Amino acid sequence: MPDGPWSWAAFAVAAAAAQTVRNAAQRQLTQTLGTVGATHVRFLFGFPFAVAFLGLIVLASGTTPPLPPLAFWPFVTSGALTQIAATAMMLAAMGERSFLVVTAYTKTEPVQVALFGLVMLGDPVTLPMATAIVIATTGVVLMSLRPGQTGGGARPMALGLASAALFALSAIGYRGAILSLPTDFVTAAGTTLCLALLIQAVLLSAWLALRDRAVLIAVLRAWRPSLLAGFMGALASQLWFSAFALTSAANVRTVALVEVLFAQAITRFAFKQRTTARELLGIALIVAGVALLLWVH
């Protein structure tokens, strides 16, 4: 894979598209498997595809996956655990609120990613970059707000914002893990993805086997509709991780706000939900912020 100056942005946009499809597939599975079951689908059925992706990378490059150093494990473990919690919270919010609006809540993530990345990894935040993040995030917040919103919207908002914070921590954990591997960026991304999904699949399977075996059985029985969510989840993660290997997580997650545009299409054509003028203005700000970030790079 190329690692030119624009590669990370191309990876991020492609990942956002794949993730939108995965989120929509998981949302449908939530109705039959519940929040935890639909969350598990992403990891359990994503792992075989991640292994296949890494195999293709090895065949194409001839590079052997590296033995992870000790510094790798705290990063990948924290990334895996926070991603589990973030996904569960996101799906729980989607069960109570518009698909587009919950996607918008979770996309307050770039501001948190920039702060976490600066503190934990030393990733710099320049003034133009901070401006772009603020503009794009303002668009997300504008889309999320509703005039006269009552307390009935407080729970999905809290779940969405908490999900964003955990996704931010997960992104920082994964970037730290990828950077600790002594190999090329795409092999590092594939290796990290495989080990992260292995951790997640084993932990959630064990938890369900002990606490709710009926859900685990239902997940295994629903393998046919789960394959799409698993494949798109693994594909999105491979692309995210490749982008994390090339630039800061804040850059990647800001460009990832284009997912709201893809969610808009899903909302309108699949779920038949209207788009308001406020949401359109928010989308315009998101596009402006992402365009500014790309321009300063």
GROMACS .gro file of C-alpha atoms in nm, residues 1-8 10-11 185-186 242 246:
model
   14
    1MET     CA    1   0.000   0.000   0.000
    2PRO     CA    2   0.123   0.355  -0.073
    3ASP     CA    3   0.220   0.577   0.219
    4GLY     CA    4   0.220   0.915   0.045
    5PRO     CA    5   0.107   1.242   0.206
    6TRP     CA    6  -0.259   1.183   0.121
    7SER     CA    7  -0.279   0.810   0.192
    8TRP     CA    8  -0.397   0.851   0.550
   10ALA     CA    9  -0.791   0.811   0.170
   11PHE     CA   10  -0.777   0.533   0.430
  185PHE     CA   11   0.285   0.048   0.857
  186VAL     CA   12   0.041  -0.187   0.686
  242SER     CA   13  -0.340   0.193   0.848
  246LEU     CA   14   0.069   0.735   0.914
   0.00000   0.00000   0.00000
